[in-house]
DNA sequence: GTCTATATTGTGATAGAC
DNA sequence: GTCTATCACAATATAGAC
């Protein structure tokens, strides 16, 4: 039984959930506090009680969405596994997660574009003691692995920045341009799901094949 | 010397240019008619004189931005050139164009996500007599080419939808996640330009290599 | 902690003079 | 065709009762 004047975590979570839905649909600028309040089943004043302003609420939502996969991705790419395993784990993790929340990638890309200034603050909040270029340690480990494989002739030389960009690009693209797939390529929902199945199965081989000498 | 009461195409163009800049920065929802008017050097009422409403102005801007590369891409992919040449032309066209307007890809992705309902209307306006799945003809030609190459053992089998998605993904990613490159990978402006140079040179080989049997 | 009511400012759009 | 002035309403945020 919670005390009467302590913050109600359950209400806070309901607001956050509703805010996530609304911000994902309309973006920070297009979202309306009224709509969030309705979807959370509370009134508008309560949003300000918990989060002070629309801007802070938007920041909380974005931080959660953008940082969701970061730890898992860092763990995969920075591990001691073989490259083949890393690529497969990355592809499966990304596509399986995005499939459950198919509008998050589009939302994150949109916010990244319109509010890039938010990124440093959020990164500092999620990983307080991290080094200046946030991904430096993982990038260094990954780079060393790629370099070793290239030296022994197993793969072509590739900078870890490009490797990472390629990985992310090939996984995120179906979610980022989904309306175009629907319109230009005539994909309905089942076809889109099949498209994801195919990519999940084929991308690891495609990527590793591209690195062959 | 224009007649006094004929639409001034020059003014209309100035408004459109200003609108493009503002919409690209802030998106449809975040853009302010006042800001567009200032940037165009006219007053707010004139925007409505030329474009009736914010929504129509936004649609005009998005149609131009989203459709800009469509004809050239269709020409490249639907041509009779060899696959190697198509890939190289696509990569060079996309990166060279996006480099001159580096915020357009992010803007298009954002609008695609928040206003997918606009796409059909715009597609119909840009290509009035086109078939239902807009890219059907090009996709069929490209698919036949890929199938023929696969049959003779030159490449692995790949559906044209995946081929196209991979091509676009690998080209657009630096522009789509640029703030992340800056923050997480520590890329400043010159480093970003070098990154683009490297991708422009390496992507064709990377993509074709990935298709080897 | 949650509500109703309201202050205050922002914003798209129009009327009408020139 | 372009301007100034203004309307009408939307939207964030706060005050204060319960």
Coordinates of C-alpha atoms (C1' of nucleotides) in Angstrom, one line a residue:
Chain A
X1 CA 0.0 0.0 0.0
X2 CA 1.7 3.2 -1.2
X3 CA 1.8 6.3 0.9
X4 CA -0.6 9.0 -0.3
X5 CA 2.0 11.6 -1.2
X6 CA 4.7 9.4 -2.7
X7 CA 5.1 9.4 -6.5
X8 CA 2.9 6.7 -7.9
X9 CA 5.3 4.6 -10.1
X10 CA 2.4 2.9 -11.7
X11 CA 0.8 6.2 -12.9
X12 CA 4.2 7.4 -14.0
X13 CA 4.7 4.3 -16.1
X14 CA 1.2 4.6 -17.6
X15 CA 2.0 8.2 -18.6
X16 CA 5.4 7.1 -20.1
X17 CA 3.8 4.3 -22.0
X18 CA 1.1 6.6 -23.5
X19 CA 3.8 9.2 -24.2
X20 CA 5.9 6.7 -26.1
X21 CA 2.9 5.7 -28.3
X22 CA 2.0 9.3 -29.1
X23 CA 5.5 10.6 -29.6
X24 CA 6.4 7.7 -31.9
X25 CA 3.3 8.4 -34.0
X26 CA 3.6 12.2 -34.3
X27 CA 7.1 13.1 -33.2
X28 CA 8.0 15.6 -30.5
X29 CA 6.6 18.6 -32.4
X30 CA 3.5 16.9 -33.6
X31 CA 2.5 15.3 -30.4
X32 CA -0.2 16.8 -28.2
X33 CA -0.1 16.6 -24.4
X34 CA -3.9 16.2 -24.5
X35 CA -3.6 13.1 -26.5
X36 CA -1.1 11.6 -24.2
X37 CA -3.3 12.4 -21.2
X38 CA -6.3 10.7 -22.8
X39 CA -4.3 7.6 -23.8
X40 CA -2.9 7.4 -20.2
X41 CA -6.4 7.8 -18.7
X42 CA -5.4 10.8 -16.7
X43 CA -5.7 14.6 -17.2
X44 CA -3.3 16.9 -18.7
X45 CA -2.2 18.6 -15.5
X46 CA -0.8 15.3 -14.2
X47 CA 1.6 15.0 -17.0
X48 CA 3.2 18.2 -15.8
X49 CA 3.2 17.0 -12.2
X50 CA 5.3 14.0 -13.2
X51 CA 7.4 15.4 -16.0
X52 CA 7.3 19.3 -15.6
X53 CA 7.2 20.0 -19.3
X54 CA 6.5 18.5 -22.7
X55 CA 10.2 18.8 -23.6
X56 CA 11.3 16.7 -20.6
X57 CA 8.7 14.0 -21.3
X58 CA 9.9 13.9 -24.9
X59 CA 13.5 13.5 -23.8
X60 CA 12.6 10.7 -21.4
X61 CA 10.8 8.8 -24.2
X62 CA 13.6 9.4 -26.7
X63 CA 16.3 8.3 -24.3
X64 CA 14.5 5.0 -23.7
X65 CA 13.8 4.3 -27.3
X66 CA 17.2 5.3 -28.6
X67 CA 19.2 3.6 -25.8
X68 CA 17.2 0.4 -25.7
X69 CA 19.5 -1.7 -27.8
X70 CA 22.7 0.0 -27.1
X71 CA 23.9 -2.2 -24.2
X72 CA 23.1 -5.4 -26.0
X73 CA 24.7 -4.3 -29.2
X74 CA 27.8 -3.2 -27.4
X75 CA 27.9 -6.6 -25.7
X76 CA 27.7 -8.5 -29.0
X77 CA 30.2 -6.4 -30.9
X78 CA 32.7 -6.1 -28.1
X79 CA 32.7 -9.8 -27.1
X80 CA 35.3 -12.4 -27.8
X81 CA 33.1 -14.3 -30.2
X82 CA 34.0 -15.1 -33.8
X83 CA 33.0 -12.5 -36.4
X84 CA 30.4 -14.8 -38.0
X85 CA 28.7 -15.2 -34.7
X86 CA 28.7 -11.5 -34.0
X87 CA 27.1 -10.7 -37.3
X88 CA 24.4 -13.3 -36.8
X89 CA 23.7 -12.2 -33.3
X90 CA 23.4 -8.6 -34.4
X91 CA 21.1 -9.3 -37.2
X92 CA 18.8 -11.5 -35.2
X93 CA 18.7 -9.2 -32.2
X94 CA 17.9 -6.1 -34.3
X95 CA 15.3 -7.6 -36.6
X96 CA 13.6 -9.6 -33.8
X97 CA 13.4 -6.5 -31.6
X98 CA 12.3 -4.1 -34.3
X99 CA 9.7 -6.5 -35.4
X100 CA 8.0 -6.3 -32.0
X101 CA 8.2 -2.4 -32.1
X102 CA 8.2 -1.7 -35.8
X103 CA 7.7 2.1 -35.5
X104 CA 10.6 2.8 -33.2
X105 CA 13.3 2.9 -35.8
X106 CA 11.5 5.4 -37.8
X107 CA 10.8 7.5 -34.8
X108 CA 14.4 7.4 -33.6
X109 CA 15.7 8.4 -37.1
X110 CA 13.2 11.3 -37.2
X111 CA 14.1 12.6 -33.8
X112 CA 17.8 12.1 -34.5
X113 CA 17.3 14.4 -37.5
X114 CA 15.1 17.1 -36.0
X115 CA 16.7 17.1 -32.5
X116 CA 20.3 16.1 -32.8
X117 CA 21.2 18.4 -29.9
X118 CA 19.4 16.1 -27.5
X119 CA 21.8 13.2 -28.2
X120 CA 24.8 14.3 -26.0
X121 CA 22.7 14.9 -22.9
X122 CA 20.9 11.6 -23.3
X123 CA 24.2 9.7 -23.9
X124 CA 25.7 11.3 -20.8
X125 CA 22.6 10.2 -18.8
X126 CA 22.6 6.6 -20.0
X127 CA 26.4 6.0 -19.7
X128 CA 27.7 8.6 -17.2
X129 CA 31.3 7.6 -17.0
X130 CA 31.8 6.8 -20.7
X131 CA 34.7 8.1 -22.7
X132 CA 34.4 11.0 -25.1
X133 CA 33.7 9.2 -28.4
X134 CA 31.1 6.9 -26.8
X135 CA 31.7 3.8 -28.8
X136 CA 35.5 4.1 -28.7
X137 CA 36.3 0.9 -26.7
X138 CA 34.0 -1.3 -28.6
X139 CA 35.2 0.2 -31.9
X140 CA 38.8 -0.5 -31.0
X141 CA 38.2 -4.1 -30.1
X142 CA 36.1 -4.7 -33.2
X143 CA 38.7 -2.9 -35.3
X144 CA 41.5 -5.1 -33.9
X145 CA 39.5 -8.2 -34.7
X146 CA 38.8 -7.1 -38.2
X147 CA 42.5 -6.2 -38.7
X148 CA 43.7 -9.5 -37.4
X149 CA 41.3 -11.4 -39.8
X150 CA 42.5 -9.2 -42.7
X151 CA 46.1 -9.8 -41.8
X152 CA 45.6 -13.6 -42.0
X153 CA 43.8 -13.2 -45.3
X154 CA 40.4 -14.4 -44.0
X155 CA 38.6 -11.1 -44.9
X156 CA 39.2 -7.9 -46.8
X157 CA 40.4 -5.0 -44.8
X158 CA 37.5 -2.8 -43.5
X159 CA 37.3 0.0 -41.0
X160 CA 35.1 -0.8 -38.0
X161 CA 33.1 2.3 -38.6
X162 CA 32.1 1.1 -42.1
X163 CA 31.4 -2.4 -40.8
X164 CA 29.1 -1.1 -38.1
X165 CA 27.4 1.3 -40.5
X166 CA 26.7 -1.5 -43.0
X167 CA 25.4 -3.8 -40.3
X168 CA 23.0 -1.2 -39.0
X169 CA 21.9 0.0 -42.4
X170 CA 21.0 -3.4 -43.7
X171 CA 18.9 -4.2 -40.7
X172 CA 17.1 -0.9 -40.2
X173 CA 16.2 -0.2 -43.9
X174 CA 12.9 -2.2 -44.0
X175 CA 11.5 -0.3 -41.0
X176 CA 12.8 3.1 -42.2
X177 CA 11.3 3.0 -45.6
X178 CA 8.3 0.8 -45.0
X179 CA 5.7 3.1 -46.6
X180 CA 7.8 3.1 -49.7
X181 CA 7.8 -0.7 -49.7
X182 CA 4.1 -0.7 -49.4
X183 CA 3.5 1.8 -52.2
X184 CA 6.3 1.3 -54.7
X185 CA 6.8 -2.4 -54.3
X186 CA 3.3 -3.3 -53.5
X187 CA 4.1 -5.0 -50.2
X188 CA 1.2 -5.7 -47.9
X189 CA 1.6 -6.7 -44.2
X190 CA 2.2 -10.5 -44.8
X191 CA 4.7 -9.7 -47.6
X192 CA 6.5 -7.4 -45.3
X193 CA 6.8 -10.1 -42.6
X194 CA 8.1 -12.5 -45.2
X195 CA 10.6 -9.8 -46.3
X196 CA 11.8 -9.6 -42.8
X197 CA 12.1 -13.4 -42.5
X198 CA 14.2 -13.5 -45.6
X199 CA 16.5 -10.7 -44.4
X200 CA 16.9 -12.3 -41.0
X201 CA 18.0 -15.5 -42.7
X202 CA 20.1 -14.1 -45.6
X203 CA 21.8 -10.9 -44.2
X204 CA 24.5 -12.7 -42.1
X205 CA 25.6 -14.6 -45.2
X206 CA 25.4 -11.6 -47.4
X207 CA 27.5 -9.5 -45.1
X208 CA 30.2 -12.1 -44.5
X209 CA 30.3 -12.9 -48.2
X210 CA 30.9 -9.3 -48.9
X211 CA 34.0 -9.4 -46.7
X212 CA 35.6 -12.4 -48.5
X213 CA 39.0 -11.5 -50.0
Chain B
X1 CA 8.1 42.6 -67.5
X2 CA 5.3 40.5 -65.7
X3 CA 1.7 41.7 -65.7
X4 CA 0.7 43.1 -62.3
X5 CA -1.9 40.5 -61.5
X6 CA -0.3 37.3 -62.8
X7 CA 1.3 34.9 -60.3
X8 CA 4.9 35.9 -59.7
X9 CA 6.8 32.8 -60.3
X10 CA 9.9 34.3 -58.8
X11 CA 8.1 35.0 -55.5
X12 CA 6.6 31.6 -55.6
X13 CA 10.0 30.0 -56.0
X14 CA 11.5 32.1 -53.2
X15 CA 8.7 30.9 -50.9
X16 CA 9.2 27.3 -52.0
X17 CA 13.0 27.6 -51.3
X18 CA 12.4 29.1 -47.9
X19 CA 9.8 26.5 -47.1
X20 CA 12.1 23.7 -48.1
X21 CA 14.8 24.9 -45.7
X22 CA 12.4 25.3 -42.8
X23 CA 10.5 22.1 -43.3
X24 CA 13.8 20.2 -43.7
X25 CA 15.0 21.6 -40.4
X26 CA 11.9 21.2 -38.3
X27 CA 9.6 18.8 -40.1
X28 CA 6.0 19.6 -41.1
X29 CA 4.7 19.7 -37.5
X30 CA 7.6 21.7 -36.1
X31 CA 7.8 24.3 -39.0
X32 CA 6.3 27.7 -38.5
X33 CA 4.7 29.7 -41.3
X34 CA 6.2 32.8 -39.8
X35 CA 9.7 31.5 -40.1
X36 CA 9.2 30.6 -43.7
X37 CA 7.8 34.0 -44.5
X38 CA 10.8 35.7 -42.9
X39 CA 13.3 33.5 -44.7
X40 CA 11.5 34.2 -48.0
X41 CA 11.5 37.9 -47.3
X42 CA 7.7 38.2 -47.5
X43 CA 4.9 38.3 -45.0
X44 CA 2.8 35.4 -43.8
X45 CA -0.3 36.2 -45.7
X46 CA 1.5 35.8 -48.9
X47 CA 2.3 32.2 -48.2
X48 CA -1.5 31.5 -48.0
X49 CA -2.0 33.5 -51.2
X50 CA 0.3 31.1 -53.1
X51 CA -0.3 27.8 -51.3
X52 CA -3.6 28.2 -49.5
X53 CA -2.5 26.3 -46.4
X54 CA 0.5 25.0 -44.5
X55 CA -0.4 21.5 -45.4
X56 CA -0.3 22.1 -49.1
X57 CA 3.0 23.9 -48.9
X58 CA 4.4 21.0 -46.9
X59 CA 3.1 18.5 -49.5
X60 CA 4.7 20.5 -52.3
X61 CA 8.1 20.5 -50.5
X62 CA 7.9 16.8 -49.6
X63 CA 7.0 15.8 -53.2
X64 CA 9.9 17.7 -54.6
X65 CA 12.4 16.3 -52.0
X66 CA 11.2 12.7 -52.1
X67 CA 10.7 12.5 -55.9
X68 CA 13.9 14.2 -56.8
X69 CA 16.1 11.2 -57.4
X70 CA 13.3 8.8 -58.5
X71 CA 13.5 9.3 -62.3
X72 CA 17.3 9.0 -62.3
X73 CA 17.3 5.9 -60.1
X74 CA 14.6 4.3 -62.3
X75 CA 16.7 5.1 -65.4
X76 CA 19.8 3.6 -63.9
X77 CA 18.2 0.4 -62.5
X78 CA 15.9 -0.1 -65.5
X79 CA 18.6 0.3 -68.2
X80 CA 20.4 -2.4 -70.2
X81 CA 23.7 -1.8 -68.6
X82 CA 25.7 -4.5 -66.8
X83 CA 25.0 -5.0 -63.1
X84 CA 28.4 -3.7 -62.1
X85 CA 27.8 -0.5 -63.9
X86 CA 24.3 -0.1 -62.4
X87 CA 25.6 -0.5 -58.9
X88 CA 28.4 2.0 -59.4
X89 CA 26.1 4.6 -61.0
X90 CA 23.6 4.2 -58.2
X91 CA 26.2 4.6 -55.5
X92 CA 27.8 7.6 -57.1
X93 CA 24.5 9.3 -58.0
X94 CA 23.1 8.9 -54.5
X95 CA 26.2 9.9 -52.5
X96 CA 27.1 12.8 -54.7
X97 CA 23.5 14.2 -54.6
X98 CA 23.0 13.7 -50.9
X99 CA 26.4 15.3 -50.2
X100 CA 25.1 18.5 -51.8
X101 CA 21.9 18.4 -49.7
X102 CA 22.9 16.3 -46.7
X103 CA 19.7 17.0 -44.6
X104 CA 17.3 15.9 -47.3
X105 CA 17.5 12.1 -46.6
X106 CA 16.9 12.6 -42.9
X107 CA 13.9 14.9 -43.7
X108 CA 12.4 12.4 -46.1
X109 CA 12.8 9.5 -43.7
X110 CA 11.2 11.6 -41.0
X111 CA 8.2 12.6 -43.1
X112 CA 7.9 9.1 -44.5
X113 CA 7.4 7.9 -40.9
X114 CA 5.1 10.6 -39.6
X115 CA 3.0 11.2 -42.8
X116 CA 3.0 8.0 -44.8
X117 CA -0.5 8.8 -45.9
X118 CA 0.9 11.5 -48.1
X119 CA 2.9 9.1 -50.3
X120 CA 0.1 7.8 -52.5
X121 CA -1.1 11.3 -53.4
X122 CA 2.4 12.5 -54.2
X123 CA 3.3 9.4 -56.2
X124 CA 0.1 9.8 -58.3
X125 CA 1.0 13.5 -58.9
X126 CA 4.6 12.8 -60.0
X127 CA 3.8 9.7 -62.1
X128 CA 0.2 10.1 -63.2
X129 CA -0.2 7.0 -65.4
X130 CA 2.0 4.7 -63.5
X131 CA 1.0 1.1 -62.6
X132 CA -0.3 0.1 -59.2
X133 CA 2.9 -1.0 -57.5
X134 CA 4.8 2.0 -58.7
X135 CA 8.2 0.3 -59.3
X136 CA 6.8 -2.8 -60.8
X137 CA 8.3 -2.4 -64.3
X138 CA 11.8 -1.5 -63.1
X139 CA 11.6 -4.2 -60.5
X140 CA 10.7 -6.8 -63.1
X141 CA 13.5 -5.8 -65.5
X142 CA 16.0 -5.8 -62.6
X143 CA 14.7 -9.1 -61.4
X144 CA 15.1 -10.7 -64.8
X145 CA 18.7 -9.5 -65.0
X146 CA 19.5 -10.8 -61.5
X147 CA 17.9 -14.1 -62.3
X148 CA 19.8 -14.5 -65.6
X149 CA 23.1 -13.8 -63.8
X150 CA 22.2 -16.3 -61.1
X151 CA 21.3 -19.0 -63.6
X152 CA 24.6 -18.7 -65.3
X153 CA 26.4 -18.9 -61.9
X154 CA 27.7 -15.3 -62.0
X155 CA 26.0 -14.2 -58.8
X156 CA 24.0 -15.7 -56.0
X157 CA 20.2 -15.6 -56.4
X158 CA 18.7 -12.5 -54.9
X159 CA 15.3 -11.0 -55.1
X160 CA 15.2 -7.5 -56.7
X161 CA 13.4 -6.1 -53.6
X162 CA 16.3 -7.1 -51.4
X163 CA 18.9 -5.9 -53.9
X164 CA 17.3 -2.5 -54.1
X165 CA 16.8 -2.3 -50.3
X166 CA 20.5 -3.1 -49.7
X167 CA 21.7 -0.6 -52.3
X168 CA 19.6 2.2 -50.8
X169 CA 20.4 1.2 -47.2
X170 CA 24.2 1.3 -47.6
X171 CA 24.1 4.7 -49.3
X172 CA 21.6 6.5 -47.1
X173 CA 22.9 5.3 -43.7
X174 CA 25.6 8.0 -43.2
X175 CA 23.1 10.8 -43.7
X176 CA 20.4 9.1 -41.7
X177 CA 22.5 8.6 -38.5
X178 CA 24.9 11.4 -38.9
X179 CA 24.4 12.8 -35.3
X180 CA 25.3 9.3 -34.0
X181 CA 28.5 9.2 -36.0
X182 CA 29.4 12.5 -34.5
X183 CA 28.7 11.5 -31.0
X184 CA 29.4 7.8 -30.7
X185 CA 32.2 7.6 -33.2
X186 CA 33.6 11.1 -32.7
X187 CA 33.4 12.1 -36.3
X188 CA 33.8 15.8 -37.1
X189 CA 32.9 17.3 -40.4
X190 CA 36.2 16.5 -42.3
X191 CA 36.0 13.0 -41.0
X192 CA 32.5 12.7 -42.2
X193 CA 33.5 13.8 -45.6
X194 CA 36.3 11.2 -45.7
X195 CA 33.8 8.6 -44.6
X196 CA 31.6 9.5 -47.6
X197 CA 34.6 9.4 -49.9
X198 CA 35.5 5.9 -48.7
X199 CA 32.0 4.6 -49.1
X200 CA 31.6 6.1 -52.5
X201 CA 34.8 4.2 -53.5
X202 CA 34.2 1.0 -51.6
X203 CA 30.5 0.3 -51.7
X204 CA 30.2 -0.9 -55.3
X205 CA 32.9 -3.5 -54.7
X206 CA 31.4 -4.4 -51.4
X207 CA 28.0 -5.0 -52.9
X208 CA 29.1 -6.9 -55.9
X209 CA 31.4 -9.0 -53.7
X210 CA 28.5 -9.9 -51.5
X211 CA 26.7 -11.3 -54.5
X212 CA 29.5 -13.7 -55.6
X213 CA 28.4 -17.3 -55.5
Chain C
dG1 C1' -1.7 12.5 -6.2
dT2 C1' -5.3 13.9 -9.0
dC3 C1' -8.6 16.9 -10.5
dT4 C1' -11.1 21.4 -12.7
dA5 C1' -10.5 25.8 -14.3
dT6 C1' -7.9 29.2 -16.3
dA7 C1' -4.0 32.1 -17.7
dT8 C1' -1.1 33.1 -21.5
dT9 C1' 1.0 32.7 -25.4
dG10 C1' 1.5 30.7 -30.1
dT11 C1' -0.2 29.9 -34.7
dG12 C1' -2.8 29.1 -39.0
dA13 C1' -5.7 31.5 -41.5
dT14 C1' -8.6 35.5 -43.4
dA15 C1' -10.4 40.5 -44.4
dG16 C1' -9.6 44.3 -46.6
dA17 C1' -6.6 48.4 -47.8
dC18 C1' -3.2 49.7 -51.3
Chain D
dG1 C1' 0.4 40.8 -55.8
dT2 C1' 1.6 42.4 -51.4
dC3 C1' 0.9 44.3 -47.2
dT4 C1' -1.2 45.3 -42.1
dA5 C1' -4.3 44.1 -38.8
dT6 C1' -6.9 40.8 -36.6
dC7 C1' -9.7 36.6 -35.8
dA8 C1' -10.4 32.2 -33.8
dC9 C1' -8.7 28.5 -31.7
dA10 C1' -5.1 25.3 -30.2
dA11 C1' -1.8 24.2 -26.9
dT12 C1' 1.5 24.4 -23.0
dA13 C1' 1.6 25.4 -18.5
dT14 C1' 0.0 26.8 -13.8
dA15 C1' -3.2 27.8 -9.6
dG16 C1' -5.7 26.0 -6.3
dA17 C1' -9.5 22.9 -4.6
dC18 C1' -10.1 18.2 -3.0

